PDB file of C-alpha atoms in Angstrom:
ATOM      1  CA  UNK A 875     -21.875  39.100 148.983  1.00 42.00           C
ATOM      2  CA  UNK A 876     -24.205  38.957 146.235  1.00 44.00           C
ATOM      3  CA  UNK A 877     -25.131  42.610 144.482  1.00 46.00           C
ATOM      4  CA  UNK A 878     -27.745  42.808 141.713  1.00 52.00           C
ATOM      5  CA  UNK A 879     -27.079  45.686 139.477  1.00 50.00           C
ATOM      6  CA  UNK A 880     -30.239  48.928 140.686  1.00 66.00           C
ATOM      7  CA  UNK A 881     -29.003  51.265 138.112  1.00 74.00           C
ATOM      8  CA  UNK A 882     -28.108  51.588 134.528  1.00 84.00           C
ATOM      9  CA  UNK A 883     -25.178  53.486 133.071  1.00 84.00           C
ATOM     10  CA  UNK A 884     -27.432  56.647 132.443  1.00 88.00           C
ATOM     11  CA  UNK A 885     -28.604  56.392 136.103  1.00 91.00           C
ATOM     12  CA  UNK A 886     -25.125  56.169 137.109  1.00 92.00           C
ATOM     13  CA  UNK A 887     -24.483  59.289 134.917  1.00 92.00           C
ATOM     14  CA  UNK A 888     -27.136  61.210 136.232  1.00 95.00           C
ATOM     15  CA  UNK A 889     -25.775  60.629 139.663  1.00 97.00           C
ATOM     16  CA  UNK A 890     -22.416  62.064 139.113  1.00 97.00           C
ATOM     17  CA  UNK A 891     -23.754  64.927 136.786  1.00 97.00           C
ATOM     18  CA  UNK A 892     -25.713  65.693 139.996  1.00 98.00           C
ATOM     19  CA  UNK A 893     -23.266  66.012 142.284  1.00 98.00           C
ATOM     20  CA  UNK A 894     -20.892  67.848 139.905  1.00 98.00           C
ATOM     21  CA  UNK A 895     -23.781  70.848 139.766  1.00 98.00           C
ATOM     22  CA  UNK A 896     -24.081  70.965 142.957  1.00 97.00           C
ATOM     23  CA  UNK A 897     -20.022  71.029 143.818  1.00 97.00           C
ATOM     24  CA  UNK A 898     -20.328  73.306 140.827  1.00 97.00           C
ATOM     25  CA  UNK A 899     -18.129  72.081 138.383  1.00 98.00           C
ATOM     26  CA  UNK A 900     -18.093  74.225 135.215  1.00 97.00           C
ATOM     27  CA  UNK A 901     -14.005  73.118 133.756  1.00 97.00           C
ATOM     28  CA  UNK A 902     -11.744  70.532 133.819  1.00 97.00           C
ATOM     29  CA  UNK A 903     -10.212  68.481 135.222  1.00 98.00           C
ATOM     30  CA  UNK A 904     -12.771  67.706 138.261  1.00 98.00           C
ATOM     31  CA  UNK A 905     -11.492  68.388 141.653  1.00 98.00           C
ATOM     32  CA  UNK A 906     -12.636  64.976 143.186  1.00 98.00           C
ATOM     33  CA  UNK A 907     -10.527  66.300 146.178  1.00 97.00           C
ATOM     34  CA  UNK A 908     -12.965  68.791 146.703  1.00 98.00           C
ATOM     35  CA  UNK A 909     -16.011  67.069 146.010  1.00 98.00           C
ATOM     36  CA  UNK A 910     -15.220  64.817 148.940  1.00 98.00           C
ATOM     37  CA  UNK A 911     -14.030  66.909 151.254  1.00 98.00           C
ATOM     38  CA  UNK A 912     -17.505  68.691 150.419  1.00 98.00           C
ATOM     39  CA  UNK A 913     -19.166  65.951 151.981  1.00 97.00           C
ATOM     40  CA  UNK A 914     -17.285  65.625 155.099  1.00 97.00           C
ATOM     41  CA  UNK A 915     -15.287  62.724 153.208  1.00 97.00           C
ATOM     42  CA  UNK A 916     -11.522  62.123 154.981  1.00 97.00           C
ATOM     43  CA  UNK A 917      -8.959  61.189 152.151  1.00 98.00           C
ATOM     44  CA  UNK A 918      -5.919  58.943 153.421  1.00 97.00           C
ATOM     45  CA  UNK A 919      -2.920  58.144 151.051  1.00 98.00           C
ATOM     46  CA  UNK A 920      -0.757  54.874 152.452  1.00 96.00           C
ATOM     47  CA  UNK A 921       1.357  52.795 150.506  1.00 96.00           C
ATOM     48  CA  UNK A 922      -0.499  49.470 149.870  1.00 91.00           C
ATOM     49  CA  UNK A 923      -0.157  46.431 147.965  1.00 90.00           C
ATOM     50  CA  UNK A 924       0.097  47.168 144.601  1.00 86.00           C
ATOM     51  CA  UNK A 925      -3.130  45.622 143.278  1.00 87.00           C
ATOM     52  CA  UNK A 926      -4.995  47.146 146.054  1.00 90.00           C
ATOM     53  CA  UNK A 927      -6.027  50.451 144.144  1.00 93.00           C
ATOM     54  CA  UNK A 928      -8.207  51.730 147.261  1.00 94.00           C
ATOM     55  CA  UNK A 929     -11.154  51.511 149.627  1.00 93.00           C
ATOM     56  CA  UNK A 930     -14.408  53.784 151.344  1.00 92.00           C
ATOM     57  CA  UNK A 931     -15.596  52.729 154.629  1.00 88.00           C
ATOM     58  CA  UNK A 932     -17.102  54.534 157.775  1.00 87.00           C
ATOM     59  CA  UNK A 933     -14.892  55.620 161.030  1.00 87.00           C
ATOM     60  CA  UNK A 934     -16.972  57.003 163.685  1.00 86.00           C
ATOM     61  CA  UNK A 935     -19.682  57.648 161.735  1.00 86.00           C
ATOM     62  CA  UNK A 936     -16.935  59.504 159.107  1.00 90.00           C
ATOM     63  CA  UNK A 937     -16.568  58.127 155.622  1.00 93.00           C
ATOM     64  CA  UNK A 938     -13.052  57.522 154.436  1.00 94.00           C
ATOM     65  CA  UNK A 939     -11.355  56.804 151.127  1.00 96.00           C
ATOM     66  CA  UNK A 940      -8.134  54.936 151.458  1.00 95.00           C
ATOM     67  CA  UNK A 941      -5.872  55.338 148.302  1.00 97.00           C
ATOM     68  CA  UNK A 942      -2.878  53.284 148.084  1.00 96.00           C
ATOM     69  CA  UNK A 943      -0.070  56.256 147.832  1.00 97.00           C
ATOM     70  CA  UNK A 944       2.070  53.990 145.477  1.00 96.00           C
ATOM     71  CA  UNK A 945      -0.226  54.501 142.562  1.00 96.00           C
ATOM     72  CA  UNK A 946       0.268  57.540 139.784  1.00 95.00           C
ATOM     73  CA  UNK A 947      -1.503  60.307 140.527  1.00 97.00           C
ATOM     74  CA  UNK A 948      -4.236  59.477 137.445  1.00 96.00           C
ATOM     75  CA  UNK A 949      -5.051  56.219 138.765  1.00 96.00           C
ATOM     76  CA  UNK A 950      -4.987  57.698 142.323  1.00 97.00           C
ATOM     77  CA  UNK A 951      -8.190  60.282 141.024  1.00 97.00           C
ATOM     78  CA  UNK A 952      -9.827  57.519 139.495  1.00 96.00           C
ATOM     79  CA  UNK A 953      -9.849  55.250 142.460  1.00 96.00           C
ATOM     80  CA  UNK A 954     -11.161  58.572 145.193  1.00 98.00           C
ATOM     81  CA  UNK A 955     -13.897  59.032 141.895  1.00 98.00           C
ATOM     82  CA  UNK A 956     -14.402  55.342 141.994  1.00 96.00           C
ATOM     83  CA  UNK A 957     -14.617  55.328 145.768  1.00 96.00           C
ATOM     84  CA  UNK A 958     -16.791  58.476 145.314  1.00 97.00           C
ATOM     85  CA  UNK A 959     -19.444  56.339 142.969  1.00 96.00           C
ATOM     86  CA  UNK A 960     -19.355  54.019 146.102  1.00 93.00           C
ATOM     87  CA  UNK A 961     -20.629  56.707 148.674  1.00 95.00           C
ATOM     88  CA  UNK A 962     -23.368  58.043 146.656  1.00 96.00           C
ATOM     89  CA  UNK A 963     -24.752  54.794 145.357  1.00 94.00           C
ATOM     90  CA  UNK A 964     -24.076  52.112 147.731  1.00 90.00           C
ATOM     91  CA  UNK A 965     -24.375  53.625 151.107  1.00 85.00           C
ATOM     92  CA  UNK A 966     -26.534  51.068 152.141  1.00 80.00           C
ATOM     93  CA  UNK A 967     -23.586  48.245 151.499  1.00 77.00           C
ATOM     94  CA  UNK A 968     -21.218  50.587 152.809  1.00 77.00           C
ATOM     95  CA  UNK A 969     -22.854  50.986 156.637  1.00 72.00           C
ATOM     96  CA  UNK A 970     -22.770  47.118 156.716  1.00 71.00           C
ATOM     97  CA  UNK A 971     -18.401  47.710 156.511  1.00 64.00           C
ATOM     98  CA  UNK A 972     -15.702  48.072 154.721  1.00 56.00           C
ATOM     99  CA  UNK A 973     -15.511  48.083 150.402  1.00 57.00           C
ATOM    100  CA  UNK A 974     -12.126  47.460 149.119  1.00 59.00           C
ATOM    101  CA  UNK A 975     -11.296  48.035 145.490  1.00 63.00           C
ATOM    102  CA  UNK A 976      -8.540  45.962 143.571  1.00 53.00           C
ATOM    103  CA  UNK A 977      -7.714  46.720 139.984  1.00 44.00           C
ATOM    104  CA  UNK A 978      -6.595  45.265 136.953  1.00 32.00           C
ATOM    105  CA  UNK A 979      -6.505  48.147 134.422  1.00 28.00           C
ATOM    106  CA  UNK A 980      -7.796  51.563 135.217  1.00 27.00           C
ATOM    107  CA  UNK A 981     -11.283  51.200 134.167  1.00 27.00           C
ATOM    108  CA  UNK A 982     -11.726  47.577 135.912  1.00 29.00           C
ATOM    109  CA  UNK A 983     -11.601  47.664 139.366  1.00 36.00           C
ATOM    110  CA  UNK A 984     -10.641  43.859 139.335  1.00 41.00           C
ATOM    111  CA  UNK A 985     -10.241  40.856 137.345  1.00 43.00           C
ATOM    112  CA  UNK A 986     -14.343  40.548 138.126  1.00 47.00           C
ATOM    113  CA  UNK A 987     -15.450  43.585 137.403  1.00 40.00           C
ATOM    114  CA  UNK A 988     -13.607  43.255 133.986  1.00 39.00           C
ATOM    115  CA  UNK A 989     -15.467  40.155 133.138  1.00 45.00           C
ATOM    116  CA  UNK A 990     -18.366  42.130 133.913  1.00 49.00           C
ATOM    117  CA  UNK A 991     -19.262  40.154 136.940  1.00 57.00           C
ATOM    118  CA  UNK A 992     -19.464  42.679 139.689  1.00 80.00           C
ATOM    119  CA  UNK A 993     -22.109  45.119 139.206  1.00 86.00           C
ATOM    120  CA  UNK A 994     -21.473  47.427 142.265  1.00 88.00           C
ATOM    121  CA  UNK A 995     -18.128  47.555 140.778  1.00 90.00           C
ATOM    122  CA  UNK A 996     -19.448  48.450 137.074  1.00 91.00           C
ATOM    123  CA  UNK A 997     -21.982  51.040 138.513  1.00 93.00           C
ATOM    124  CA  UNK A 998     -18.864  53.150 140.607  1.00 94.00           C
ATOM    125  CA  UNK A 999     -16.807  53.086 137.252  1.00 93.00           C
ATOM    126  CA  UNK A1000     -19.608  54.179 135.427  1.00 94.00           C
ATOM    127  CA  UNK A1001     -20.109  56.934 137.999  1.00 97.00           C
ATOM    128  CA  UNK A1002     -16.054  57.372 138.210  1.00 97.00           C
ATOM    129  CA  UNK A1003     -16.063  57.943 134.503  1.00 96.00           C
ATOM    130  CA  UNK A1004     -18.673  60.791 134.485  1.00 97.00           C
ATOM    131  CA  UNK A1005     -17.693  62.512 137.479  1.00 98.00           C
ATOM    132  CA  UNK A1006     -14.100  63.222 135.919  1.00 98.00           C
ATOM    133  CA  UNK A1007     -15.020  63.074 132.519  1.00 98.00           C
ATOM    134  CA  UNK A1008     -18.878  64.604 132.495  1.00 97.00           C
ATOM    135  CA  UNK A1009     -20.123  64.848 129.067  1.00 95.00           C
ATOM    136  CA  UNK A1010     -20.993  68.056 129.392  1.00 96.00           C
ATOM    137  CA  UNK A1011     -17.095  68.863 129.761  1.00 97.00           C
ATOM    138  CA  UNK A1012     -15.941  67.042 127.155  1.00 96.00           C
ATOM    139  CA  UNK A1013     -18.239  68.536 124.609  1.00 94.00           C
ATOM    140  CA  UNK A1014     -17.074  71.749 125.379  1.00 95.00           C
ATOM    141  CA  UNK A1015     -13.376  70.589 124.677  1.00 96.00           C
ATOM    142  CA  UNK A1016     -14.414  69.364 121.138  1.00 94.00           C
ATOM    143  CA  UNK A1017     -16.135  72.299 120.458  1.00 94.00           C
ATOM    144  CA  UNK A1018     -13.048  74.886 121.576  1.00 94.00           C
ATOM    145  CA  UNK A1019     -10.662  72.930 119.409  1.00 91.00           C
ATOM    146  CA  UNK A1020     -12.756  72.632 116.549  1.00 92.00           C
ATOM    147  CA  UNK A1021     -13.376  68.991 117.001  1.00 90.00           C
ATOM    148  CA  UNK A1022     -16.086  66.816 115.507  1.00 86.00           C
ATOM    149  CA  UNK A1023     -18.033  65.391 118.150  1.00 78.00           C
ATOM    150  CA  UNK A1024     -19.208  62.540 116.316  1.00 81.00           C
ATOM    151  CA  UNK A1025     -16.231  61.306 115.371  1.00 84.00           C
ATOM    152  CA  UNK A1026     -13.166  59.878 117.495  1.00 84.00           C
ATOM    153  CA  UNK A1027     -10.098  61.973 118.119  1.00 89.00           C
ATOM    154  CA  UNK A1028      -6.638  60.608 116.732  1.00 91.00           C
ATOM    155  CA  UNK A1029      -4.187  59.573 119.320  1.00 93.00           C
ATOM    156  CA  UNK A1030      -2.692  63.491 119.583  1.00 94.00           C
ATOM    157  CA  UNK A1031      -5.908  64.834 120.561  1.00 94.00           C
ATOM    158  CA  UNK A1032      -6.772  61.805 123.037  1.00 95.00           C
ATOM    159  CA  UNK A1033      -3.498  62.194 124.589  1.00 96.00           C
ATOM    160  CA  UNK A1034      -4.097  65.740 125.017  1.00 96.00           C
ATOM    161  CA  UNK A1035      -7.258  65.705 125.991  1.00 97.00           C
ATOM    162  CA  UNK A1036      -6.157  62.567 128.953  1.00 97.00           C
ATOM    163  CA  UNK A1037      -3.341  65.506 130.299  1.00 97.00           C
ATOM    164  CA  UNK A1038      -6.263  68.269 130.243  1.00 97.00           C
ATOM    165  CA  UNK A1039      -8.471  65.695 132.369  1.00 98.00           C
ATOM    166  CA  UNK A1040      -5.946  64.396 134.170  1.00 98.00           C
ATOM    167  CA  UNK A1041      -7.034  60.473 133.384  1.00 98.00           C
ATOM    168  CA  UNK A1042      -4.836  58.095 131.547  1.00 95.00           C
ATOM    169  CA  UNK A1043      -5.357  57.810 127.392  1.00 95.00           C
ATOM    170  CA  UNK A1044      -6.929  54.316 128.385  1.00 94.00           C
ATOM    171  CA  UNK A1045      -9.642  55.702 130.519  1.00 95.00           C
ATOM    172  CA  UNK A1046     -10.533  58.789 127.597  1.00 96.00           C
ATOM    173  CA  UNK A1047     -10.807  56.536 124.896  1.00 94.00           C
ATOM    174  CA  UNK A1048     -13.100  54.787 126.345  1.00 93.00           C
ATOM    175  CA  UNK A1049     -15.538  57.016 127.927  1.00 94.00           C
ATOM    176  CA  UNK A1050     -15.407  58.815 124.308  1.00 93.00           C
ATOM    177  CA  UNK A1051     -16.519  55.335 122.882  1.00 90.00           C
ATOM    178  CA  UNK A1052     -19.613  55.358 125.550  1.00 88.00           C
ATOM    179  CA  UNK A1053     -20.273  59.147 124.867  1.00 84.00           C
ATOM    180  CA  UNK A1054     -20.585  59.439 121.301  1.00 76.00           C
TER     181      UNK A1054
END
């Protein structure tokens, strides 16, 4: 199925940031748990194959995220705020079925996603990323550990900052680089 991208990353953004004031979200790390189950979402668990990282689809009119139980429980928050980025900005692809995920690296849902290929793909990470690691949040971080927020934290203060988020040191890093 062909999917032309609708929104850029600050749309994407502005999307999570919405629904993280109205769950409202005020410390880290986000509760995507609770965000979903805010909007009558059902999370499953099941062990599935390995590169299969998760899925969102519709039973009975009920929206369900399907994340493969095998998975750490960082990747495992990624994929329901991946998932997540699905039900608030593709719910028109999502009545016509299923959307299953498969990933590469944390960020990259798959191999065409990471080649920049898939933009429905690229516009739920972009939300993903936000929604667990708003701006907003991280700022405030910085700022209570006396951190520059124009410049980029050595590899103690990533890793510590991934543990306080609860996201890998991959998926930090890099939403620093798009923040600042």
């Amino acid at each position: 199925m062909s999917f032309q991208l609708r929104l850029d990353r600050k749309s994407c953004e502005s999307r999570a940031v919405s629904v993280l004031n109205e769950a409202g979200v005020t410390k880290h790390p986000v509760r995507v748990d609770r965000i979903a189950k805010s909007h009558q979402i059902k999370i499953r668990y099941e062990p599935l194959e390995d590169e299969l990282s998760g899925m969102i689809f519709y039973k009975s009119d009920i929206p369900v995220i399907g994340v493969n139980a095998r998975h750490n429980a960082n990747r495992q928050r990624f994929t329901i705020a991946h998932e997540l980025g699905h039900f608030f900005l593709h719910s028109d692809v999502l009545k016509r079925g299923a959307h299953v995920d498969k990933v590469v690296t944390i960020l990259n849902r798959d191999s065409e996603a990471a080649r920049g290929v898939s933009n429905i793909e690229i516009e739920a990470n972009q939300f993903a990323a936000e929604l667990l690691m708003p701006k907003y949040l991280i700022t405030a971080f910085m700022d209570k550990n006396g951190l520059d927020i124009r410049m980029m934290p050595d590899d103690d203060i990533i890793a510590e900052m991934a543990k306080a988020f609860r996201v890998s040191m991959t998926a930090i890093a890099i939403r620093l680089g798009t923040i600042f």
